Amino acid sequence: MNELLICNTLSALLADYGIRDVVISSGTRNAPLIAALSSNDALSLTMIVDERSAAFVALGKALVSDRPVALVCTSGSALLNYAPALAEAYYSHVPLIAISADRPSFIIDRNDGQTIRQNNSLSAIVKNSYFISESDSLDTAELTINDALTCSRMKPTGPVHLNVAISDPTVVGDGHMEVSPRRIRTIQHSGLLSKESMSELAGRLSQADRVMIWAGASQPSQRLNKALAKVAGFGNFVIVSEIGSNLHGKSFVSSPDTILIDREFPKICPQILITFGKPLLSSRLKQILSKQNIEHWHVGYTERAADVMSKQTLRIETDPEAFITQLTASMRRPAHRSNYADIVGESYTASCVKARNFIDALPWCELSAIKTILRHCPKEFNLQISNGMSVRYTHLLDYTHFHRCDYNRGVSGIDGSTSTAVGASTVYNETTLLITGDMSARYDIGGLGLRCVTPKFKVVVICNNGGQIFRHIKPTRDFDNLEQYICPNDPAPFADLAKAWGYKVFTASTHDELKSVLPDFINESTQPALLELHTELNVITEIMTKFYKL
């Protein structure tokens, strides 16, 4: 049943994307696809037995009609016969959508008939290859189809390959099932959007009572910052700026997790969410938004839809700075002033007061220690943060006064955090401060000894028996052998190594010790400096649980 739904979803989306012509070749494995396509009155099917000829016929149709054309074949060598025409389409930038039915994955290379390694078999002559496995959910398949059809149309246009595994091709029925697939619309432009497109989007945003712009990690931009500050004054806009977004404003929500202290926040979620920047950090906010009835627009150049909440309806393929700046010039202050910004602002202010009072009253732990350090660091510092709990701590602290802040959130791994920070420090004339956990620091221990380390490089290492993130997150916190296999007690001699590499070393195990050494650590300018924070094990999980129950 799920495969029939997927086939009908593919048929419906082909029509929704403006495709009218489909060239099919007969077969058994692709019978469910043909049945679904033939039941769609918006599609015109042409039957050609020879897949090599079929692909060239599709090429001719696409060239003259100036529209994408789909072609559908069965499993096995049938797909390989598409290669000559797809190669021509690739180098001529003709948008063909090659759809191949495939055997289920567990049959591949098992000596079964009409079975080859189809997935990625044409990768050298298509813009991208996509795969729907037999175990994919309808939502996953729907997203994959949207990605494939969008890719073929994006400039430079060209062919794509969509490989669809079908377990049982005999379950066909009459081919028709009612489906209402979600289409992710795309607006593509390398600079400013057209006046028509921007007028349409600005009109939608002006009419909405609740719009949230959520900025992930980005390069600092005064132009973008100014544009967002203007938008924030419209009343129906709320700006959420993670610390790595390097965007600052009096009315901005700069600590996304803090606002979630307000139990009523889900009731004031936006109607339209606009995101940009690197992958968003706050998993809690993403979870809440994924359960709401919202539209999600993503701005920025993405190879595939940035649909992390399964709510995306629009891809705006342009530079976020250009888009937001153009938006502020196109929008007019809504005649009916929404109080959305005021409601969220009051909620955030109250949550921040609760959070600060809570953190100020904490016993010695890494969160309270980082709070103290960030409060005393000069605004000229560049902040680098490793992944795991380190970056999450900073997102609970409403401190955005730094020159800039960066962390590796493209993949979000802990490898290379120290070396990245060292590299960043070599191109900044003022001080660069890295805050890292002991597991991250141990992983990239060689980074501390790189020859390019400058006297203006400082490191804070949270020594808490490594891997605190695993003690906090649900998938691993109740693991029976957590301390043995996930968070082993494997202390590294950071102080000894740092001294050998020419660092000035400081340590703190209490609030008083930290307050005593912190001025010297911050002001050290003749050599790089490292500060070890020794904190209690298993304290932070209880603290974080209490934080979200304030």
Coordinates of C-alpha atoms in Angstrom, one line a residue:
M1 CA 0.0 0.0 0.0
N2 CA 2.8 2.4 0.9
E3 CA 4.5 1.8 -2.5
L4 CA 1.3 2.6 -4.3
L5 CA 0.9 5.8 -2.4
I6 CA 4.5 6.7 -3.3
C7 CA 3.9 6.0 -7.0
N8 CA 0.7 8.1 -7.0
T9 CA 2.5 10.9 -5.0
L10 CA 5.2 10.9 -7.7
S11 CA 2.6 11.1 -10.4
A12 CA 0.8 14.0 -8.7
L13 CA 4.0 15.9 -8.1
L14 CA 5.2 15.5 -11.7
A15 CA 2.0 17.2 -12.8
D16 CA 2.2 19.8 -10.0
Y17 CA 5.7 20.8 -11.2
G18 CA 4.4 21.4 -14.7
I19 CA 5.5 18.2 -16.4
R20 CA 3.1 17.1 -19.1
D21 CA 5.0 14.5 -21.1
V22 CA 6.2 11.1 -19.8
V23 CA 8.0 8.6 -22.0
I24 CA 7.6 5.0 -20.6
S25 CA 9.0 1.7 -21.5
S26 CA 7.3 -1.6 -20.6
G27 CA 8.3 -3.8 -17.8
T28 CA 7.2 -5.6 -14.7
R29 CA 9.0 -3.8 -11.9
N30 CA 7.8 -0.4 -13.2
A31 CA 4.1 -1.5 -13.6
P32 CA 3.0 0.3 -10.4
L33 CA 4.6 3.5 -11.7
I34 CA 3.0 3.2 -15.1
A35 CA -0.4 2.5 -13.5
A36 CA -0.2 5.6 -11.3
L37 CA 1.0 7.8 -14.2
S38 CA -1.6 6.5 -16.7
S39 CA -4.4 7.4 -14.2
N40 CA -3.3 11.0 -14.1
D41 CA -5.2 13.0 -16.7
A42 CA -2.7 15.8 -16.5
L43 CA 0.1 13.6 -17.9
S44 CA 0.5 12.5 -21.5
L45 CA 2.2 9.1 -21.8
T46 CA 4.3 7.9 -24.8
M47 CA 5.1 4.2 -24.9
I48 CA 8.5 3.2 -26.5
V49 CA 9.9 -0.3 -25.9
D50 CA 13.6 0.5 -26.5
E51 CA 14.9 2.6 -23.6
R52 CA 17.7 4.0 -25.6
S53 CA 15.3 5.4 -28.2
A54 CA 12.8 6.4 -25.4
A55 CA 15.4 8.6 -23.7
F56 CA 16.2 10.4 -27.0
V57 CA 12.5 10.9 -27.7
A58 CA 12.2 12.5 -24.3
L59 CA 15.2 14.7 -25.1
G60 CA 13.5 15.9 -28.3
K61 CA 10.2 16.6 -26.5
A62 CA 12.0 18.6 -23.8
L63 CA 14.1 20.6 -26.3
V64 CA 11.1 21.8 -28.4
S65 CA 8.5 22.2 -25.6
D66 CA 11.1 23.9 -23.3
R67 CA 9.6 21.9 -20.4
P68 CA 11.0 19.1 -18.3
V69 CA 10.1 15.6 -19.5
A70 CA 10.0 12.4 -17.4
L71 CA 11.0 8.9 -18.6
V72 CA 10.2 5.7 -16.7
C73 CA 11.9 2.3 -17.1
T74 CA 12.0 -1.1 -15.3
S75 CA 14.9 -2.5 -13.4
G76 CA 18.2 -3.9 -14.6
S77 CA 20.1 -3.0 -17.8
A78 CA 17.0 -1.0 -19.0
L79 CA 18.3 2.0 -17.0
L80 CA 21.8 1.9 -18.6
N81 CA 20.2 2.4 -22.0
Y82 CA 19.3 5.9 -20.9
A83 CA 22.9 6.9 -20.6
P84 CA 23.6 8.3 -24.1
A85 CA 20.6 10.6 -24.1
L86 CA 21.2 11.6 -20.4
A87 CA 24.8 12.5 -21.3
E88 CA 23.6 14.7 -24.1
A89 CA 21.0 16.3 -21.8
Y90 CA 23.6 16.9 -19.1
Y91 CA 25.9 18.8 -21.4
S92 CA 23.1 20.5 -23.1
H93 CA 21.4 21.5 -19.9
V94 CA 18.1 19.8 -20.8
P95 CA 15.8 18.9 -17.8
L96 CA 15.0 15.2 -18.0
I97 CA 13.7 13.2 -15.0
A98 CA 14.9 9.6 -15.4
I99 CA 12.8 7.4 -13.1
S100 CA 13.8 3.8 -12.7
A101 CA 12.0 1.0 -10.8
D102 CA 14.4 -1.1 -8.8
R103 CA 14.5 -4.3 -6.8
P104 CA 14.4 -4.0 -3.0
S105 CA 17.9 -3.4 -1.5
F106 CA 18.3 -6.9 0.1
I107 CA 18.0 -8.6 -3.4
I108 CA 20.9 -6.6 -5.0
D109 CA 24.0 -8.7 -5.7
R110 CA 22.1 -11.9 -4.6
N111 CA 22.1 -13.6 -8.0
D112 CA 18.5 -12.5 -8.7
G113 CA 17.4 -11.7 -12.3
Q114 CA 17.2 -8.3 -13.9
T115 CA 19.1 -6.8 -11.0
I116 CA 22.1 -4.5 -11.0
R117 CA 23.4 -1.7 -8.8
Q118 CA 21.1 1.0 -10.1
N119 CA 21.5 3.6 -7.4
N120 CA 24.0 6.2 -8.5
S121 CA 24.8 4.2 -11.7
L122 CA 24.4 7.4 -13.8
S123 CA 25.9 9.9 -11.4
A124 CA 28.6 11.1 -13.8
I125 CA 26.0 12.3 -16.3
V126 CA 23.1 13.7 -14.2
K127 CA 23.0 16.7 -11.9
N128 CA 22.1 14.5 -8.9
S129 CA 20.9 11.0 -8.1
Y130 CA 18.0 10.3 -5.7
F131 CA 16.8 7.0 -4.1
I132 CA 13.5 6.0 -2.5
S133 CA 14.1 2.7 -0.7
E134 CA 11.4 0.1 0.0
S135 CA 11.5 1.1 3.7
D136 CA 11.1 4.9 3.2
S137 CA 8.1 6.6 4.7
L138 CA 5.7 8.5 2.5
D139 CA 6.9 11.8 4.0
T140 CA 10.6 10.9 3.2
A141 CA 9.6 9.8 -0.4
E142 CA 7.7 13.0 -0.9
L143 CA 10.7 15.1 0.2
T144 CA 13.0 13.2 -2.1
I145 CA 10.7 13.7 -5.1
N146 CA 10.5 17.4 -4.4
D147 CA 14.3 17.6 -4.3
A148 CA 14.7 15.7 -7.6
L149 CA 12.1 17.8 -9.5
T150 CA 13.5 21.0 -8.1
C151 CA 17.1 20.1 -8.9
S152 CA 16.2 19.4 -12.6
R153 CA 14.7 22.9 -13.0
M154 CA 17.4 24.9 -11.1
K155 CA 19.9 26.7 -13.2
P156 CA 21.8 25.3 -14.9
T157 CA 19.0 22.9 -15.7
G158 CA 19.7 19.3 -16.5
P159 CA 18.8 15.7 -16.0
V160 CA 18.3 13.9 -12.7
H161 CA 17.9 10.2 -11.8
L162 CA 15.3 9.0 -9.3
N163 CA 15.6 5.4 -8.4
V164 CA 12.5 3.9 -6.8
A165 CA 12.7 0.5 -5.1
I166 CA 9.5 -1.5 -5.4
S167 CA 9.1 -4.7 -3.4
D168 CA 6.0 -6.2 -5.1
P169 CA 5.2 -5.0 -8.6
T170 CA 2.1 -7.2 -8.8
V171 CA 0.1 -5.0 -6.3
V172 CA -1.1 -2.5 -8.9
G173 CA -4.9 -2.3 -8.7
D174 CA -6.4 0.3 -11.0
G175 CA -3.4 2.5 -10.4
H176 CA -5.3 5.4 -9.0
M177 CA -5.2 6.6 -5.4
E178 CA -6.2 10.0 -4.0
V179 CA -3.2 11.8 -2.7
S180 CA -2.5 15.4 -1.7
P181 CA 1.3 15.7 -1.7
R182 CA 3.2 18.7 -0.3
R183 CA 5.0 20.6 -3.0
I184 CA 8.0 22.6 -1.9
R185 CA 8.0 25.6 -4.2
T186 CA 11.3 27.2 -5.2
I187 CA 12.2 30.7 -6.1
Q188 CA 15.7 30.8 -7.6
H189 CA 17.7 33.9 -8.0
S190 CA 21.4 34.6 -7.6
G191 CA 20.8 38.2 -6.5
L192 CA 17.7 40.2 -6.1
L193 CA 14.3 38.5 -6.6
S194 CA 12.1 39.8 -9.3
K195 CA 9.7 42.6 -8.3
E196 CA 6.8 40.2 -8.9
S197 CA 8.2 37.5 -6.6
M198 CA 9.1 39.9 -3.9
S199 CA 5.8 41.7 -4.1
E200 CA 4.0 38.4 -3.6
L201 CA 6.2 37.3 -0.6
A202 CA 6.0 40.7 1.0
G203 CA 2.3 40.7 0.7
R204 CA 2.0 37.3 2.3
L205 CA 4.2 38.4 5.2
S206 CA 2.4 41.7 5.7
Q207 CA -0.9 39.8 6.0
A208 CA 0.4 37.3 8.5
D209 CA 0.0 38.1 12.2
R210 CA 2.9 36.0 13.4
V211 CA 6.2 35.7 11.4
M212 CA 9.4 34.3 12.9
I213 CA 12.8 34.7 11.3
W214 CA 15.3 32.2 12.8
A215 CA 18.9 32.8 12.0
G216 CA 21.4 30.0 12.3
A217 CA 25.2 30.4 12.3
S218 CA 26.3 33.0 9.7
Q219 CA 28.9 35.5 8.8
P220 CA 28.6 38.9 10.5
S221 CA 26.8 41.4 8.4
Q222 CA 25.9 45.0 9.5
R223 CA 23.7 45.3 6.4
L224 CA 21.7 42.2 7.4
N225 CA 21.6 43.2 11.0
K226 CA 20.2 46.6 10.1
A227 CA 17.5 45.1 7.9
L228 CA 16.4 42.6 10.5
A229 CA 16.2 45.4 13.1
K230 CA 13.9 47.2 10.8
V231 CA 11.7 44.2 10.2
A232 CA 11.6 43.6 14.0
G233 CA 9.8 46.9 14.3
F234 CA 6.8 45.8 12.2
G235 CA 5.0 44.2 15.1
N236 CA 4.2 40.9 13.4
F237 CA 7.9 39.8 13.2
V238 CA 10.0 38.1 15.8
I239 CA 13.8 37.6 15.2
V240 CA 15.5 34.6 16.8
S241 CA 19.3 34.9 16.5
E242 CA 21.4 32.1 17.7
I243 CA 24.8 33.3 19.1
G244 CA 26.6 32.0 16.0
S245 CA 24.4 34.1 13.7
N246 CA 26.4 37.1 14.8
L247 CA 23.3 39.2 14.6
H248 CA 22.3 41.5 17.5
G249 CA 19.3 43.6 18.4
K250 CA 17.6 44.8 21.5
S251 CA 14.4 43.0 20.6
F252 CA 16.1 39.8 19.2
V253 CA 15.6 36.5 20.9
S254 CA 19.3 35.6 21.2
S255 CA 18.8 32.5 23.4
P256 CA 16.2 30.3 21.7
D257 CA 16.2 27.7 24.5
T258 CA 15.6 30.3 27.2
I259 CA 12.3 31.4 25.7
L260 CA 11.1 27.8 26.0
I261 CA 11.0 28.2 29.8
D262 CA 7.6 29.8 29.0
R263 CA 5.1 26.9 29.1
E264 CA 2.7 28.9 26.9
F265 CA 5.2 29.4 24.1
P266 CA 3.7 26.7 21.8
K267 CA 0.5 28.8 21.8
I268 CA 2.3 31.7 20.3
C269 CA 4.3 29.9 17.6
P270 CA 4.4 31.6 14.2
Q271 CA 2.2 31.1 11.2
I272 CA 5.3 31.6 8.9
L273 CA 8.8 30.6 9.9
I274 CA 11.8 31.9 7.8
T275 CA 15.1 30.3 8.4
F276 CA 18.6 30.9 7.1
G277 CA 22.2 30.1 8.0
K278 CA 23.9 26.8 9.0
P279 CA 21.9 24.0 10.7
L280 CA 19.9 25.3 13.6
L281 CA 21.1 24.4 17.1
S282 CA 18.0 24.4 19.3
S283 CA 16.5 20.9 19.0
R284 CA 13.8 21.8 21.5
L285 CA 12.5 24.7 19.4
K286 CA 12.6 22.6 16.3
Q287 CA 10.6 19.9 18.0
I288 CA 7.9 22.4 19.1
L289 CA 7.7 24.0 15.7
S290 CA 7.5 20.7 13.9
K291 CA 4.2 20.0 15.8
Q292 CA 2.6 23.3 14.8
N293 CA 0.6 24.2 11.7
I294 CA 3.1 26.5 10.1
E295 CA 4.7 27.4 6.8
H296 CA 8.5 27.1 6.6
W297 CA 10.5 29.2 4.1
H298 CA 14.2 28.6 3.9
V299 CA 16.5 31.3 2.4
G300 CA 19.9 30.4 1.1
Y301 CA 21.6 28.2 -1.5
T302 CA 20.8 24.5 -0.7
E303 CA 21.3 21.4 -2.8
R304 CA 18.3 19.8 -1.2
A305 CA 15.3 21.2 0.7
A306 CA 16.3 22.2 4.3
D307 CA 13.2 20.5 5.6
V308 CA 14.3 19.7 9.2
M309 CA 10.8 20.2 10.6
S310 CA 8.9 18.5 7.8
K311 CA 7.0 21.8 7.3
Q312 CA 8.9 23.4 4.4
T313 CA 6.8 24.9 1.7
L314 CA 9.2 27.3 0.0
R315 CA 12.9 27.4 -1.0
I316 CA 14.2 30.9 -1.7
E317 CA 17.6 30.2 -3.5
T318 CA 19.3 33.5 -2.9
D319 CA 21.6 35.2 -0.5
P320 CA 19.9 35.9 2.9
E321 CA 21.4 39.3 3.2
A322 CA 20.1 40.3 -0.3
F323 CA 16.6 38.8 0.4
I324 CA 16.1 40.4 3.9
T325 CA 17.3 43.8 2.7
Q326 CA 15.1 43.6 -0.4
L327 CA 12.2 42.5 1.8
T328 CA 12.5 45.6 4.1
A329 CA 12.5 47.8 1.1
S330 CA 9.4 46.1 -0.3
M331 CA 7.3 45.8 2.8
R332 CA 5.1 48.4 4.3
R333 CA 4.2 48.5 8.0
P334 CA 1.0 46.5 8.3
A335 CA -2.1 48.7 8.6
H336 CA -3.4 46.4 11.4
R337 CA -0.5 46.3 13.8
S338 CA 0.0 42.8 15.3
N339 CA 1.1 42.5 18.9
Y340 CA 3.1 39.3 18.2
A341 CA 6.5 40.9 18.8
D342 CA 5.2 42.4 22.1
I343 CA 3.9 39.1 23.3
V344 CA 7.0 37.2 22.5
G345 CA 9.2 40.0 23.8
E346 CA 7.4 40.0 27.2
S347 CA 7.7 36.2 27.4
Y348 CA 11.4 36.3 26.5
T349 CA 12.2 39.0 29.0
A350 CA 10.5 37.1 31.8
S351 CA 12.2 33.9 30.8
C352 CA 15.6 35.6 30.7
V353 CA 15.1 36.9 34.3
K354 CA 14.2 33.4 35.5
A355 CA 17.2 31.9 33.6
R356 CA 19.7 34.5 35.0
N357 CA 18.5 34.1 38.5
F358 CA 18.6 30.3 38.2
I359 CA 22.2 30.3 36.8
D360 CA 23.4 32.9 39.3
A361 CA 22.3 30.7 42.1
L362 CA 23.9 27.5 40.7
P363 CA 26.7 25.7 42.6
W364 CA 30.0 25.2 40.9
C365 CA 29.5 23.6 37.5
E366 CA 30.4 24.1 33.9
L367 CA 27.4 26.3 33.1
S368 CA 28.0 28.7 36.0
A369 CA 31.7 28.7 35.2
I370 CA 31.1 29.6 31.5
K371 CA 28.7 32.3 32.6
T372 CA 31.4 33.9 34.7
I373 CA 34.0 33.7 31.9
L374 CA 31.7 35.2 29.3
R375 CA 30.6 38.0 31.5
H376 CA 34.2 39.1 32.0
C377 CA 35.5 38.7 28.4
P378 CA 36.0 41.9 26.5
K379 CA 33.8 42.5 23.5
E380 CA 36.8 42.5 21.2
F381 CA 37.2 38.7 21.7
N382 CA 36.3 36.3 18.9
L383 CA 34.5 33.3 20.4
Q384 CA 35.0 29.8 19.1
I385 CA 32.9 27.0 20.6
S386 CA 33.2 23.2 20.2
N387 CA 30.2 21.0 19.7
G388 CA 28.5 18.9 22.4
M389 CA 27.5 20.6 25.6
S390 CA 29.9 23.5 25.2
V391 CA 27.8 25.1 22.4
R392 CA 24.6 24.4 24.2
Y393 CA 25.7 26.1 27.4
T394 CA 26.4 29.3 25.5
H395 CA 22.9 29.2 24.0
L396 CA 21.5 29.3 27.5
L397 CA 23.4 32.5 28.3
D398 CA 22.1 35.8 26.9
Y399 CA 25.6 37.2 26.0
T400 CA 25.9 38.5 22.5
H401 CA 28.5 41.2 22.9
F402 CA 31.4 39.5 21.2
H403 CA 33.1 40.7 18.0
R404 CA 31.9 37.4 16.5
C405 CA 31.2 33.8 17.4
D406 CA 31.7 30.6 15.4
Y407 CA 31.3 26.9 15.8
N408 CA 31.4 24.0 13.3
R409 CA 27.7 23.3 12.8
G410 CA 27.8 22.2 9.2
V411 CA 28.3 18.6 10.3
S412 CA 28.3 19.3 14.0
G413 CA 31.2 17.0 14.8
I414 CA 33.7 17.4 17.6
D415 CA 36.7 16.6 15.4
G416 CA 38.9 19.6 14.7
S417 CA 37.4 22.2 17.0
T418 CA 40.8 23.2 18.4
S419 CA 42.5 23.4 15.0
T420 CA 39.6 25.4 13.6
A421 CA 39.9 27.9 16.4
V422 CA 43.7 28.1 15.9
G423 CA 43.2 28.8 12.2
A424 CA 40.6 31.5 13.0
S425 CA 43.0 33.1 15.5
T426 CA 45.7 33.5 12.8
V427 CA 43.5 35.9 10.8
Y428 CA 42.2 38.0 13.7
N429 CA 44.4 40.6 15.3
E430 CA 42.7 40.5 18.7
T431 CA 42.1 37.6 21.1
T432 CA 40.4 34.4 20.0
L433 CA 38.9 32.3 22.9
L434 CA 38.0 28.6 22.4
I435 CA 35.6 27.0 24.8
T436 CA 35.7 23.2 24.5
G437 CA 35.0 20.0 26.4
D438 CA 37.7 17.6 27.4
M439 CA 36.5 14.9 24.9
S440 CA 36.6 17.4 22.0
A441 CA 40.0 18.7 23.2
R442 CA 41.4 15.2 23.5
Y443 CA 40.1 14.3 20.0
D444 CA 42.1 17.3 18.5
I445 CA 44.9 17.4 21.0
G446 CA 47.5 18.1 18.3
G447 CA 45.8 21.4 17.6
L448 CA 47.2 22.9 20.8
G449 CA 50.7 22.3 19.5
L450 CA 50.4 23.7 16.0
R451 CA 53.3 26.0 15.0
C452 CA 50.8 28.7 13.9
V453 CA 49.4 29.2 17.5
T454 CA 49.7 32.9 18.4
P455 CA 50.0 34.6 21.8
K456 CA 46.5 35.8 21.4
F457 CA 45.0 32.4 21.5
K458 CA 43.2 31.2 24.6
V459 CA 41.5 27.9 25.5
V460 CA 39.0 27.0 28.2
V461 CA 38.8 23.2 28.6
I462 CA 35.9 21.8 30.6
C463 CA 37.3 18.8 32.4
N464 CA 34.2 16.7 33.5
N465 CA 35.2 13.2 32.6
G466 CA 34.3 13.6 28.9
G467 CA 31.2 13.3 26.8
Q468 CA 28.7 15.2 29.1
I469 CA 26.4 15.5 26.1
F470 CA 25.9 11.7 26.2
R471 CA 24.8 11.9 29.8
H472 CA 22.3 14.6 28.9
I473 CA 20.5 13.5 25.7
K474 CA 17.8 10.8 25.8
P475 CA 19.3 8.3 23.4
T476 CA 22.4 7.6 25.6
R477 CA 21.7 8.9 29.1
D478 CA 20.2 5.6 30.3
F479 CA 22.7 3.4 28.5
D480 CA 23.7 0.6 30.9
N481 CA 27.4 0.8 30.2
L482 CA 27.6 4.5 29.6
E483 CA 30.7 5.1 31.7
Q484 CA 32.5 2.1 30.2
Y485 CA 31.7 2.5 26.5
I486 CA 30.3 6.0 25.8
C487 CA 32.0 8.3 28.4
P488 CA 35.1 6.5 29.6
N489 CA 37.2 8.1 32.3
D490 CA 40.3 8.8 30.2
P491 CA 41.7 12.1 31.4
A492 CA 44.3 13.8 29.2
P493 CA 47.3 15.8 30.5
F494 CA 46.1 19.1 29.0
A495 CA 48.1 21.2 31.5
D496 CA 51.4 19.3 31.0
L497 CA 51.1 19.3 27.2
A498 CA 50.1 22.9 27.1
K499 CA 53.1 23.9 29.2
A500 CA 55.4 21.9 26.9
W501 CA 53.9 23.8 23.9
G502 CA 54.5 27.2 25.5
Y503 CA 51.1 28.0 27.0
K504 CA 50.5 29.8 30.3
V505 CA 48.3 27.3 32.2
F506 CA 45.5 28.2 34.8
T507 CA 43.2 25.8 36.7
A508 CA 40.0 26.3 38.6
S509 CA 37.9 23.9 40.6
T510 CA 35.7 26.4 42.5
H511 CA 34.0 29.7 41.9
D512 CA 36.6 31.4 44.1
E513 CA 39.5 29.9 42.2
L514 CA 38.0 30.9 38.9
K515 CA 37.5 34.5 40.0
S516 CA 41.1 34.6 41.2
V517 CA 42.8 33.3 38.0
L518 CA 40.3 34.8 35.4
P519 CA 41.8 38.3 35.2
D520 CA 45.3 36.9 34.5
F521 CA 44.0 34.4 32.0
I522 CA 42.1 37.1 30.1
N523 CA 44.9 39.6 30.2
E524 CA 47.8 37.3 29.3
S525 CA 49.3 38.6 26.1
T526 CA 52.8 37.3 25.8
Q527 CA 51.9 33.6 25.3
P528 CA 48.8 31.5 24.5
A529 CA 46.8 30.6 27.6
L530 CA 44.9 27.5 28.7
L531 CA 42.4 27.4 31.6
E532 CA 41.3 24.0 32.9
L533 CA 37.8 23.9 34.6
H534 CA 37.4 20.9 36.8
T535 CA 33.7 20.3 37.5
E536 CA 31.7 17.5 39.2
L537 CA 30.5 14.5 37.2
N538 CA 26.8 14.1 36.6
V539 CA 25.7 17.4 38.0
I540 CA 24.8 19.1 34.8
T541 CA 22.0 16.7 33.8
E542 CA 20.0 17.5 36.9
I543 CA 20.7 21.2 36.4
M544 CA 19.5 21.2 32.8
T545 CA 16.4 19.3 33.7
K546 CA 15.6 21.9 36.4
F547 CA 16.3 24.7 33.9
Y548 CA 13.6 23.6 31.5
K549 CA 11.1 23.3 34.4
L550 CA 11.6 26.8 35.7

